[in-house]
Structure formats: C-alpha cells, structure tokens
GROMACS .gro file of C-alpha atoms in nm:
model
  404
    1MET     CA    1 -19.029  12.259  22.006
    2ASP     CA    2 -18.852  12.188  21.676
    3CYS     CA    3 -18.534  12.359  21.558
    4PHE     CA    4 -18.718  12.590  21.325
    5SER     CA    5 -18.992  12.713  21.557
    6LEU     CA    6 -18.760  12.906  21.790
    7SER     CA    7 -18.859  13.267  21.830
    8LEU     CA    8 -18.581  13.515  21.753
    9PRO     CA    9 -18.531  13.621  22.119
   10LEU     CA   10 -18.504  13.260  22.230
   11PHE     CA   11 -18.269  13.176  21.944
   12LEU     CA   12 -18.042  13.465  22.043
   13LEU     CA   13 -18.054  13.350  22.405
   14VAL     CA   14 -17.942  13.001  22.299
   15LEU     CA   15 -17.660  13.150  22.095
   16SER     CA   16 -17.540  13.370  22.380
   17THR     CA   17 -17.559  13.083  22.626
   18VAL     CA   18 -17.343  12.860  22.406
   19SER     CA   19 -17.094  13.142  22.352
   20ALA     CA   20 -17.074  13.199  22.726
   21GLY     CA   21 -16.982  12.836  22.778
   22ALA     CA   22 -17.304  12.658  22.873
   23ALA     CA   23 -17.395  12.344  22.685
   24SER     CA   24 -17.679  12.380  22.441
   25GLY     CA   25 -17.832  12.055  22.558
   26ILE     CA   26 -17.923  11.926  22.212
   27ASN     CA   27 -18.084  11.590  22.280
   28GLN     CA   28 -18.066  11.280  22.064
   29ASN     CA   29 -18.342  11.406  21.838
   30GLY     CA   30 -18.160  11.731  21.774
   31LYS     CA   31 -18.401  11.933  21.983
   32LEU     CA   32 -18.332  12.169  22.266
   33GLY     CA   33 -18.354  11.961  22.578
   34GLU     CA   34 -18.214  11.954  22.927
   35SER     CA   35 -17.900  12.165  22.934
   36ARG     CA   36 -17.572  12.052  23.083
   37PRO     CA   37 -17.363  12.342  23.209
   38ARG     CA   38 -17.009  12.366  23.081
   39ARG     CA   39 -16.725  12.479  23.301
   40ASP     CA   40 -16.601  12.836  23.289
   41LEU     CA   41 -16.408  12.893  22.967
   42LEU     CA   42 -16.040  12.972  22.937
   43ASP     CA   43 -16.031  13.349  22.898
   44ASN     CA   44 -15.767  13.392  22.628
   45GLY     CA   45 -15.997  13.503  22.346
   46LEU     CA   46 -15.898  13.210  22.122
   47GLY     CA   47 -16.084  12.919  21.968
   48ARG     CA   48 -16.416  13.088  21.898
   49THR     CA   49 -16.441  12.835  21.615
   50PRO     CA   50 -16.247  12.506  21.594
   51GLN     CA   51 -15.881  12.547  21.506
   52MET     CA   52 -15.760  12.471  21.155
   53GLY     CA   53 -15.407  12.397  21.044
   54TRP     CA   54 -15.146  12.124  20.998
   55ASN     CA   55 -14.928  11.901  21.217
   56ASN     CA   56 -14.638  11.683  21.104
   57TYR     CA   57 -14.701  11.381  21.326
   58ASN     CA   58 -14.941  11.169  21.117
   59HIS     CA   59 -14.728  11.173  20.801
   60PHE     CA   60 -14.381  11.271  20.927
   61PRO     CA   61 -14.358  11.137  21.283
   62THR     CA   62 -13.976  11.122  21.282
   63GLN     CA   63 -13.875  11.348  20.992
   64LEU     CA   64 -13.945  11.683  21.157
   65ASN     CA   65 -13.705  11.964  21.061
   66GLU     CA   66 -13.713  12.332  20.979
   67GLU     CA   67 -13.705  12.283  20.601
   68LEU     CA   68 -14.020  12.071  20.618
   69ILE     CA   69 -14.193  12.341  20.820
   70ARG     CA   70 -14.086  12.618  20.582
   71GLN     CA   71 -14.196  12.421  20.276
   72THR     CA   72 -14.527  12.333  20.439
   73ALA     CA   73 -14.593  12.697  20.522
   74ASP     CA   74 -14.517  12.786  20.161
   75ALA     CA   75 -14.755  12.515  20.037
   76MET     CA   76 -15.031  12.620  20.274
   77VAL     CA   77 -15.030  12.959  20.106
   78SER     CA   78 -14.965  12.855  19.745
   79THR     CA   79 -15.240  12.591  19.742
   80GLY     CA   80 -15.497  12.836  19.877
   81LEU     CA   81 -15.554  12.634  20.192
   82ALA     CA   82 -15.446  12.925  20.411
   83ALA     CA   83 -15.716  13.142  20.256
   84LEU     CA   84 -15.972  12.876  20.359
   85GLY     CA   85 -15.879  12.908  20.727
   86TYR     CA   86 -15.592  12.661  20.775
   87GLU     CA   87 -15.366  12.891  20.975
   88TYR     CA   88 -15.157  12.691  21.224
   89ILE     CA   89 -14.834  12.514  21.122
   90ASN     CA   90 -14.760  12.289  21.419
   91LEU     CA   91 -14.444  12.104  21.521
   92ASP     CA   92 -14.489  11.778  21.709
   93ASP     CA   93 -14.241  11.575  21.917
   94ARG     CA   94 -13.863  11.572  21.845
   95TRP     CA   95 -13.800  11.944  21.793
   96ALA     CA   96 -13.575  11.992  22.100
   97GLU     CA   97 -13.247  11.856  22.231
   98GLN     CA   98 -13.254  11.571  22.482
   99ASN     CA   99 -13.137  11.795  22.765
  100ARG     CA  100 -13.205  12.150  22.881
  101ASP     CA  101 -12.927  12.408  22.884
  102SER     CA  102 -12.742  12.518  23.199
  103GLN     CA  103 -13.021  12.765  23.280
  104GLY     CA  104 -13.288  12.498  23.246
  105ASN     CA  105 -13.422  12.621  22.912
  106LEU     CA  106 -13.549  12.402  22.631
  107VAL     CA  107 -13.307  12.405  22.339
  108PRO     CA  108 -13.400  12.349  21.972
  109ASN     CA  109 -13.234  12.044  21.819
  110ALA     CA  110 -12.926  12.177  21.640
  111THR     CA  111 -12.949  11.927  21.355
  112ARG     CA  112 -13.321  11.959  21.288
  113PHE     CA  113 -13.354  12.333  21.360
  114PRO     CA  114 -13.014  12.497  21.306
  115SER     CA  115 -13.174  12.841  21.264
  116GLY     CA  116 -13.366  12.813  21.589
  117ILE     CA  117 -13.738  12.826  21.660
  118LYS     CA  118 -13.767  13.205  21.671
  119ALA     CA  119 -13.632  13.238  21.316
  120LEU     CA  120 -13.874  12.968  21.203
  121ALA     CA  121 -14.164  13.145  21.373
  122ASP     CA  122 -14.066  13.466  21.196
  123TYR     CA  123 -14.076  13.284  20.862
  124VAL     CA  124 -14.416  13.128  20.928
  125HIS     CA  125 -14.553  13.463  21.045
  126SER     CA  126 -14.417  13.629  20.729
  127LYS     CA  127 -14.651  13.403  20.533
  128GLY     CA  128 -14.950  13.529  20.730
  129LEU     CA  129 -14.970  13.202  20.923
  130LYS     CA  130 -14.928  13.100  21.287
  131ILE     CA  131 -14.687  12.850  21.439
  132GLY     CA  132 -14.748  12.583  21.699
  133ILE     CA  133 -14.514  12.374  21.912
  134TYR     CA  134 -14.531  12.054  22.116
  135GLY     CA  135 -14.476  11.992  22.484
  136ASP     CA  136 -14.560  11.734  22.747
  137ALA     CA  137 -14.721  11.755  23.091
  138GLY     CA  138 -14.466  11.509  23.225
  139THR     CA  139 -14.092  11.466  23.266
  140LEU     CA  140 -14.029  11.339  22.910
  141THR     CA  141 -14.217  11.362  22.583
  142CYS     CA  142 -14.380  11.050  22.444
  143ALA     CA  143 -14.091  10.975  22.208
  144LYS     CA  144 -13.846  11.027  22.499
  145THR     CA  145 -13.638  11.250  22.275
  146MET     CA  146 -13.680  11.575  22.467
  147PRO     CA  147 -13.774  11.700  22.815
  148GLY     CA  148 -14.130  11.747  22.930
  149SER     CA  149 -14.245  12.061  23.107
  150LEU     CA  150 -14.351  11.915  23.441
  151GLY     CA  151 -14.200  12.149  23.700
  152TYR     CA  152 -14.087  12.392  23.429
  153GLU     CA  153 -14.425  12.529  23.327
  154GLU     CA  154 -14.353  12.900  23.378
  155GLN     CA  155 -14.004  12.881  23.230
  156ASP     CA  156 -14.120  12.693  22.921
  157ALA     CA  157 -14.426  12.913  22.871
  158ASN     CA  158 -14.199  13.217  22.878
  159THR     CA  159 -13.966  13.050  22.628
  160PHE     CA  160 -14.256  12.979  22.393
  161ALA     CA  161 -14.379  13.336  22.423
  162SER     CA  162 -14.029  13.474  22.357
  163TRP     CA  163 -14.021  13.270  22.036
  164GLU     CA  164 -14.366  13.411  21.946
  165ILE     CA  165 -14.535  13.072  21.947
  166ASP     CA  166 -14.911  13.079  21.880
  167TYR     CA  167 -15.021  12.726  21.975
  168LEU     CA  168 -14.918  12.458  22.223
  169LYS     CA  169 -15.007  12.091  22.187
  170TYR     CA  170 -14.946  11.950  22.535
  171ASP     CA  171 -14.913  11.571  22.566
  172ASN     CA  172 -14.959  11.337  22.864
  173CYS     CA  173 -14.663  11.096  22.881
  174HIS     CA  174 -14.436  11.022  23.181
  175ASN     CA  175 -14.662  11.225  23.410
  176ASP     CA  176 -14.560  11.071  23.746
  177GLY     CA  177 -14.925  10.992  23.822
  178ILE     CA  178 -15.007  11.353  23.904
  179ARG     CA  179 -15.369  11.452  23.838
  180PRO     CA  180 -15.406  11.595  23.487
  181GLN     CA  181 -15.615  11.886  23.617
  182GLU     CA  182 -15.313  11.995  23.819
  183ARG     CA  183 -15.052  11.941  23.549
  184TYR     CA  184 -15.251  12.102  23.266
  185GLY     CA  185 -15.381  12.376  23.494
  186LYS     CA  186 -15.027  12.489  23.576
  187MET     CA  187 -14.935  12.526  23.211
  188SER     CA  188 -15.261  12.704  23.135
  189LYS     CA  189 -15.188  12.966  23.403
  190ALA     CA  190 -14.829  12.996  23.286
  191LEU     CA  191 -14.935  13.060  22.927
  192LEU     CA  192 -15.184  13.325  23.035
  193ALA     CA  193 -14.920  13.494  23.250
  194THR     CA  194 -14.694  13.548  22.948
  195GLY     CA  195 -14.946  13.793  22.802
  196ARG     CA  196 -14.917  13.629  22.460
  197PRO     CA  197 -15.231  13.465  22.317
  198ILE     CA  198 -15.132  13.098  22.281
  199PHE     CA  199 -15.395  12.844  22.179
  200PHE     CA  200 -15.380  12.562  22.435
  201SER     CA  201 -15.453  12.214  22.299
  202LEU     CA  202 -15.468  11.945  22.569
  203CYS     CA  203 -15.353  11.605  22.442
  204GLU     CA  204 -15.470  11.408  22.747
  205TRP     CA  205 -15.619  11.128  22.529
  206GLY     CA  206 -15.957  11.146  22.705
  207ASP     CA  207 -15.828  10.934  22.994
  208ALA     CA  208 -15.972  11.149  23.275
  209ASN     CA  209 -16.279  11.272  23.086
  210PRO     CA  210 -16.128  11.614  23.013
  211ALA     CA  211 -16.449  11.745  22.859
  212THR     CA  212 -16.580  11.776  23.217
  213TRP     CA  213 -16.294  11.996  23.341
  214ALA     CA  214 -16.080  12.118  23.051
  215PRO     CA  215 -16.292  12.410  22.919
  216SER     CA  216 -16.156  12.637  23.193
  217ILE     CA  217 -15.800  12.524  23.116
  218GLY     CA  218 -15.765  12.484  22.739
  219ASN     CA  219 -15.914  12.566  22.401
  220SER     CA  220 -15.946  12.202  22.294
  221TRP     CA  221 -15.899  11.866  22.458
  222ARG     CA  222 -15.848  11.520  22.318
  223THR     CA  223 -16.138  11.285  22.379
  224THR     CA  224 -15.965  10.978  22.233
  225GLY     CA  225 -15.635  10.800  22.194
  226ASP     CA  226 -15.423  10.846  21.882
  227ILE     CA  227 -15.594  10.804  21.546
  228LYS     CA  228 -15.456  10.569  21.282
  229ASP     CA  229 -15.504  10.585  20.906
  230THR     CA  230 -15.770  10.313  20.896
  231TRP     CA  231 -16.148  10.312  20.870
  232GLY     CA  232 -16.188  10.127  21.201
  233SER     CA  233 -15.969  10.370  21.392
  234MET     CA  234 -16.131  10.677  21.239
  235ILE     CA  235 -16.492  10.572  21.291
  236SER     CA  236 -16.427  10.455  21.647
  237LYS     CA  237 -16.277  10.795  21.730
  238ALA     CA  238 -16.594  10.960  21.597
  239ASP     CA  239 -16.804  10.736  21.823
  240LEU     CA  240 -16.596  10.809  22.134
  241ASN     CA  241 -16.597  11.182  22.068
  242ASP     CA  242 -16.973  11.185  22.016
  243MET     CA  243 -17.056  11.111  22.380
  244TRP     CA  244 -16.906  11.445  22.490
  245ALA     CA  245 -17.091  11.660  22.237
  246SER     CA  246 -17.273  11.877  22.490
  247TYR     CA  247 -16.947  12.001  22.643
  248ALA     CA  248 -16.814  12.167  22.326
  249GLY     CA  249 -16.876  12.522  22.215
  250PRO     CA  250 -16.708  12.850  22.121
  251GLY     CA  251 -16.379  12.878  22.308
  252GLY     CA  252 -16.338  12.505  22.381
  253TRP     CA  253 -16.369  12.202  22.154
  254ASN     CA  254 -16.373  11.823  22.173
  255ASP     CA  255 -16.079  11.679  21.978
  256PRO     CA  256 -16.096  11.323  21.835
  257ASP     CA  257 -15.740  11.373  21.700
  258MET     CA  258 -15.594  11.502  21.377
  259LEU     CA  259 -15.708  11.431  21.022
  260GLU     CA  260 -15.567  11.135  20.829
  261VAL     CA  261 -15.719  11.252  20.499
  262GLY     CA  262 -15.468  11.200  20.219
  263ASN     CA  263 -15.228  10.966  20.395
  264GLY     CA  264 -15.320  10.676  20.168
  265ASN     CA  265 -15.463  10.388  20.370
  266MET     CA  266 -15.832  10.473  20.329
  267THR     CA  267 -16.040  10.515  20.016
  268THR     CA  268 -16.153  10.853  19.893
  269GLU     CA  269 -16.506  10.778  20.016
  270GLU     CA  270 -16.377  10.680  20.360
  271TYR     CA  271 -16.179  11.004  20.377
  272ARG     CA  272 -16.493  11.190  20.271
  273CYS     CA  273 -16.674  11.039  20.570
  274HIS     CA  274 -16.377  11.131  20.792
  275PHE     CA  275 -16.381  11.496  20.686
  276SER     CA  276 -16.761  11.517  20.697
  277LEU     CA  277 -16.789  11.377  21.050
  278TRP     CA  278 -16.506  11.593  21.186
  279SER     CA  279 -16.665  11.901  21.033
  280LEU     CA  280 -17.012  11.821  21.167
  281ALA     CA  281 -16.868  11.747  21.512
  282LYS     CA  282 -16.691  12.083  21.526
  283ALA     CA  283 -16.364  11.896  21.569
  284PRO     CA  284 -16.032  12.069  21.503
  285LEU     CA  285 -15.941  12.044  21.135
  286ILE     CA  286 -15.570  11.976  21.167
  287LEU     CA  287 -15.435  11.828  20.843
  288GLY     CA  288 -15.187  11.543  20.874
  289CYS     CA  289 -15.089  11.475  20.513
  290ASP     CA  290 -14.804  11.611  20.301
  291ILE     CA  291 -14.966  11.922  20.161
  292ARG     CA  292 -14.657  11.994  19.949
  293SER     CA  293 -14.763  11.713  19.712
  294VAL     CA  294 -15.132  11.673  19.786
  295ASP     CA  295 -15.327  11.486  19.515
  296ASN     CA  296 -15.643  11.620  19.351
  297ASP     CA  297 -15.883  11.394  19.543
  298THR     CA  298 -15.737  11.495  19.877
  299PHE     CA  299 -15.733  11.862  19.787
  300GLU     CA  300 -16.098  11.845  19.680
  301LEU     CA  301 -16.189  11.702  20.021
  302VAL     CA  302 -15.996  11.935  20.249
  303SER     CA  303 -16.069  12.250  20.046
  304ASN     CA  304 -16.449  12.212  20.035
  305LYS     CA  305 -16.564  12.556  20.148
  306GLU     CA  306 -16.920  12.442  20.223
  307VAL     CA  307 -16.810  12.158  20.451
  308ILE     CA  308 -16.556  12.381  20.625
  309ALA     CA  309 -16.833  12.636  20.680
  310VAL     CA  310 -17.028  12.379  20.881
  311ASN     CA  311 -16.725  12.324  21.103
  312GLN     CA  312 -16.670  12.698  21.145
  313ASP     CA  313 -17.037  12.788  21.198
  314VAL     CA  314 -17.074  13.071  21.450
  315LEU     CA  315 -17.335  12.883  21.656
  316GLY     CA  316 -17.067  12.635  21.756
  317ILE     CA  317 -17.294  12.342  21.847
  318GLN     CA  318 -17.136  12.000  21.797
  319GLY     CA  319 -17.342  11.776  21.570
  320LYS     CA  320 -17.393  11.421  21.687
  321LYS     CA  321 -17.531  11.080  21.601
  322VAL     CA  322 -17.910  11.100  21.616
  323ASN     CA  323 -18.021  10.768  21.469
  324ARG     CA  324 -17.873  10.427  21.400
  325THR     CA  325 -18.028  10.129  21.225
  326GLY     CA  326 -17.768   9.855  21.212
  327ASP     CA  327 -17.477   9.994  21.012
  328LEU     CA  328 -17.680  10.288  20.879
  329GLU     CA  329 -17.647  10.614  21.068
  330VAL     CA  330 -17.776  10.970  21.072
  331TRP     CA  331 -17.562  11.242  21.227
  332SER     CA  332 -17.699  11.593  21.262
  333GLY     CA  333 -17.667  11.929  21.434
  334PRO     CA  334 -17.813  12.279  21.422
  335LEU     CA  335 -17.643  12.565  21.241
  336SER     CA  336 -17.687  12.939  21.253
  337GLY     CA  337 -17.967  13.083  21.043
  338ASN     CA  338 -18.210  12.810  21.153
  339ARG     CA  339 -18.036  12.556  20.929
  340VAL     CA  340 -17.953  12.193  21.005
  341ALA     CA  341 -17.647  11.994  20.894
  342VAL     CA  342 -17.696  11.624  20.824
  343VAL     CA  343 -17.452  11.342  20.746
  344LEU     CA  344 -17.590  11.010  20.621
  345ILE     CA  345 -17.333  10.732  20.651
  346ASN     CA  346 -17.324  10.364  20.559
  347ARG     CA  347 -17.084  10.179  20.787
  348GLY     CA  348 -17.180   9.840  20.642
  349LEU     CA  349 -17.016   9.628  20.374
  350SER     CA  350 -17.290   9.647  20.109
  351THR     CA  351 -17.486   9.920  19.936
  352ALA     CA  352 -17.785  10.048  20.133
  353THR     CA  353 -18.027  10.340  20.155
  354VAL     CA  354 -17.991  10.568  20.458
  355THR     CA  355 -18.283  10.790  20.557
  356ALA     CA  356 -18.305  11.086  20.791
  357GLU     CA  357 -18.662  11.146  20.902
  358TRP     CA  358 -18.746  11.498  21.012
  359SER     CA  359 -18.820  11.359  21.358
  360ASP     CA  360 -18.457  11.236  21.377
  361ILE     CA  361 -18.317  11.585  21.336
  362GLY     CA  362 -18.569  11.793  21.526
  363LEU     CA  363 -18.781  11.919  21.237
  364ASN     CA  364 -19.157  11.944  21.243
  365SER     CA  365 -19.307  11.697  20.998
  366SER     CA  366 -19.468  11.977  20.799
  367VAL     CA  367 -19.145  12.170  20.737
  368ILE     CA  368 -19.037  12.200  20.373
  369VAL     CA  369 -18.666  12.249  20.313
  370ASP     CA  370 -18.409  12.314  20.046
  371ALA     CA  371 -18.138  12.047  20.072
  372ARG     CA  372 -17.788  12.149  19.976
  373ASP     CA  373 -17.559  11.854  19.890
  374LEU     CA  374 -17.223  11.982  20.013
  375TRP     CA  375 -17.013  11.737  19.813
  376GLN     CA  376 -17.207  11.761  19.487
  377HIS     CA  377 -17.258  12.138  19.529
  378SER     CA  378 -17.619  12.103  19.420
  379THR     CA  379 -17.951  12.201  19.577
  380THR     CA  380 -18.278  12.009  19.575
  381THR     CA  381 -18.580  12.220  19.658
  382THR     CA  382 -18.914  12.146  19.825
  383ILE     CA  383 -18.818  11.839  20.026
  384GLN     CA  384 -19.058  11.727  20.297
  385TYR     CA  385 -19.063  11.458  20.569
  386GLN     CA  386 -18.718  11.306  20.504
  387VAL     CA  387 -18.394  11.308  20.311
  388ASN     CA  388 -18.234  10.985  20.194
  389ALA     CA  389 -17.950  10.852  19.981
  390THR     CA  390 -17.835  10.517  19.850
  391LEU     CA  391 -17.477  10.477  19.962
  392ASP     CA  392 -17.198  10.233  19.885
  393SER     CA  393 -17.006  10.070  20.168
  394HIS     CA  394 -16.824  10.327  20.382
  395ALA     CA  395 -16.973  10.619  20.190
  396CYS     CA  396 -17.167  10.922  20.306
  397LYS     CA  397 -17.371  11.222  20.202
  398MET     CA  398 -17.363  11.560  20.372
  399TYR     CA  399 -17.642  11.816  20.351
  400VAL     CA  400 -17.738  12.152  20.488
  401LEU     CA  401 -18.116  12.181  20.517
  402THR     CA  402 -18.269  12.528  20.499
  403PRO     CA  403 -18.641  12.570  20.574
  404GLN     CA  404 -18.843  12.754  20.316
   0.00000   0.00000   0.00000
C-alpha cells in the first residue's frame, strides 16, 4: 500500500494512533509497515509539535547574563522569528550560584542575573515569549559552576514554577551512576506536581537509549552527544538520530541537539542541509546563533516558512533516510494531506546527481505529483516516477510532493 492509496478512515486511524503515542511504523521505503509501540506519553499537554526557540550554549557558552537574554528576546520579536514559532528563550549552564542558600534553594548568580530569574521571566513573557532554564540530573552541572538537582527534584521544580519557568533542559553530568530512568523520572513527577506546564527536555545524550523509555517522562530526549559547528559533527548527529525515528511523535520528540546554523564554521549550503534534515526529522528547532546580529543568509535559512511547516506538520511522523548510494542520499517522510517531504543530499566531495525514485518514498509508480522546491519557492508540475537534482558537494534540495 503506497502513501497515497490510504483510504480516509485508515488515514485518520494512523493519525490518531501517532497522536496517542504509538509509532507509525514507517519502514525504509516510507510505507506503513510493522508498527513499534511507543511508551505512554507524558501527560502535560506540551510538545504536540517539536519545540522551537533559542539557547545560549552554542554561541555563548560562558557569556550568559540577563542582558543577553533580554536583548535576545527583543530580537526574537523584532526580526519576526517569534511570529514564525520560535517561542522559547532558554538559559543554559552557569545561571546559578555555586551553592544553594540556607534553605537549600537554587540561587541566581548575583553578577550574571542581578534582577533575579523571576524578573527576567516576566520580561520574556511580556514579549509574548516563553522562558527556559537549565538543570542537571546529578549533583553538579556539567560546567561544575552550580548545583545539580539530584535529591532536590521537588524543591527545584517548585522553585522553577514559582519563577514561572516554561521549559527545563535537564542534563546528565555527575549522576552518581544512578539509572537515568530513575533520575529523570523523579524530576518529571516533580514538574507535574507543581501544576505549571513545563516542557521537559531530557539531555541524556542518548547513552541509555532514551527513545525507548523517555516518552512517558519527557517531551523530548537527546539521541546524541553534543553537536559541534562542523559538517562531520552535524551529519553524524543526523545519522544517529535517524535510527530512533519510529519512537517520535506528537508529545515526544527525538533530539539530535541544537542548531548550529549561523555560527560560522559551515558553509551556507551545509547549514541549509542542517536545517533541512532537522526539519524533516521533526527535531527541535532550537537556534544557537546570535540572533541580535544575524546575517541575511542565516536569516533566510531559519525563517523559511515552508521548511518550518514540514517540521511542525500535524501528522508528526519523523522523516528518515530511505536510500543511500555511496555519498548520495534520499531522506523522506509523510506529511498531512497525503503529501511527502523529500530531502536529496550529496555528502560527497564532488558534484553529483541525486535521484529519489517513487519506490524509495512509498509512491506508486503511476502517481503524478506537483513538486514544491522549498528553498527556491517554486513548483514543478506533472512529475512522474522520480525527482532528481544535480548537487554540489555538501548541498541539498528539499521538496514537498503533492499528488495530483
């Protein structure tokens, strides 16, 4: 059965099954195959589509302070990125003092955040945005600059809620060897008990295969180690994330780490591949560049409404690699409205033509489609059998195919 021969009742059944937390079971050819059940989903009503926002770590790992956060919130609105769905402004490590206060509470660093976190949250909220914070499921954070939350889960969750935090990125350092299911599970329950909806992002690095157990605990879970601003790091993270595709869906997402787009060590075409693959894979779109001074090329990439729409598609099925011939790859996944998203990518060092046959992406050979080029914003009509493109080294094309 190809993607476009589903009857309406069956299509709606597939949609409801994915939304309820069962894997769609898209096989390597993009067809509906043997399903793999997902775990029960975290019942906090969040993450129905992948989260979008910004985090300081990739560009400002040590320069975190309240002025940076305020300016970034301002820029998110003034650039129009907020209107495109980028809503979370997230603090990473180094926001707190080294020690808790006499009551055991986390304390904002007086130098970096003299106004306190609650005042900062109020400012971010005044811009129509949401604010996120960082914690660790161990005794110390990874930078060893502030306490972790191990043993303080309820107290810290209540602190975050009192500050009106909307998002928690929860790291995995200095964890005393305790099972991650236990450590992350305690914080998940503590967040729920506060009564405040707080998006829970597990930064467990994929060490204990969190895709197999994290859906009932968090709204997203890292499937990889930390990304770096290089082609090799980025593309390897896409590969590692791909193997867990069937576990993602509305309410819980695979996370191959934050976006490096705009940080300067890759070419524009490499960043285009980065953003295309993250969008197709329904990965979180968490910007990591300085959006206060974003250049035109970077802005064009991260503000592409058509590519973002693939990431935010209501069906919520993670696209995946469906064909590889040497360094030439086809990635694809179904979208709502009986459409299919396709990324053609040339990972090699010389120019080559990449072809997606209909059989690669689950289409019947007789289907005729309109192909929308999401980066050129142009449509080619009456395409049959295949779509192809001649691509330079480390370049890609991204299409949405709509059957006539």
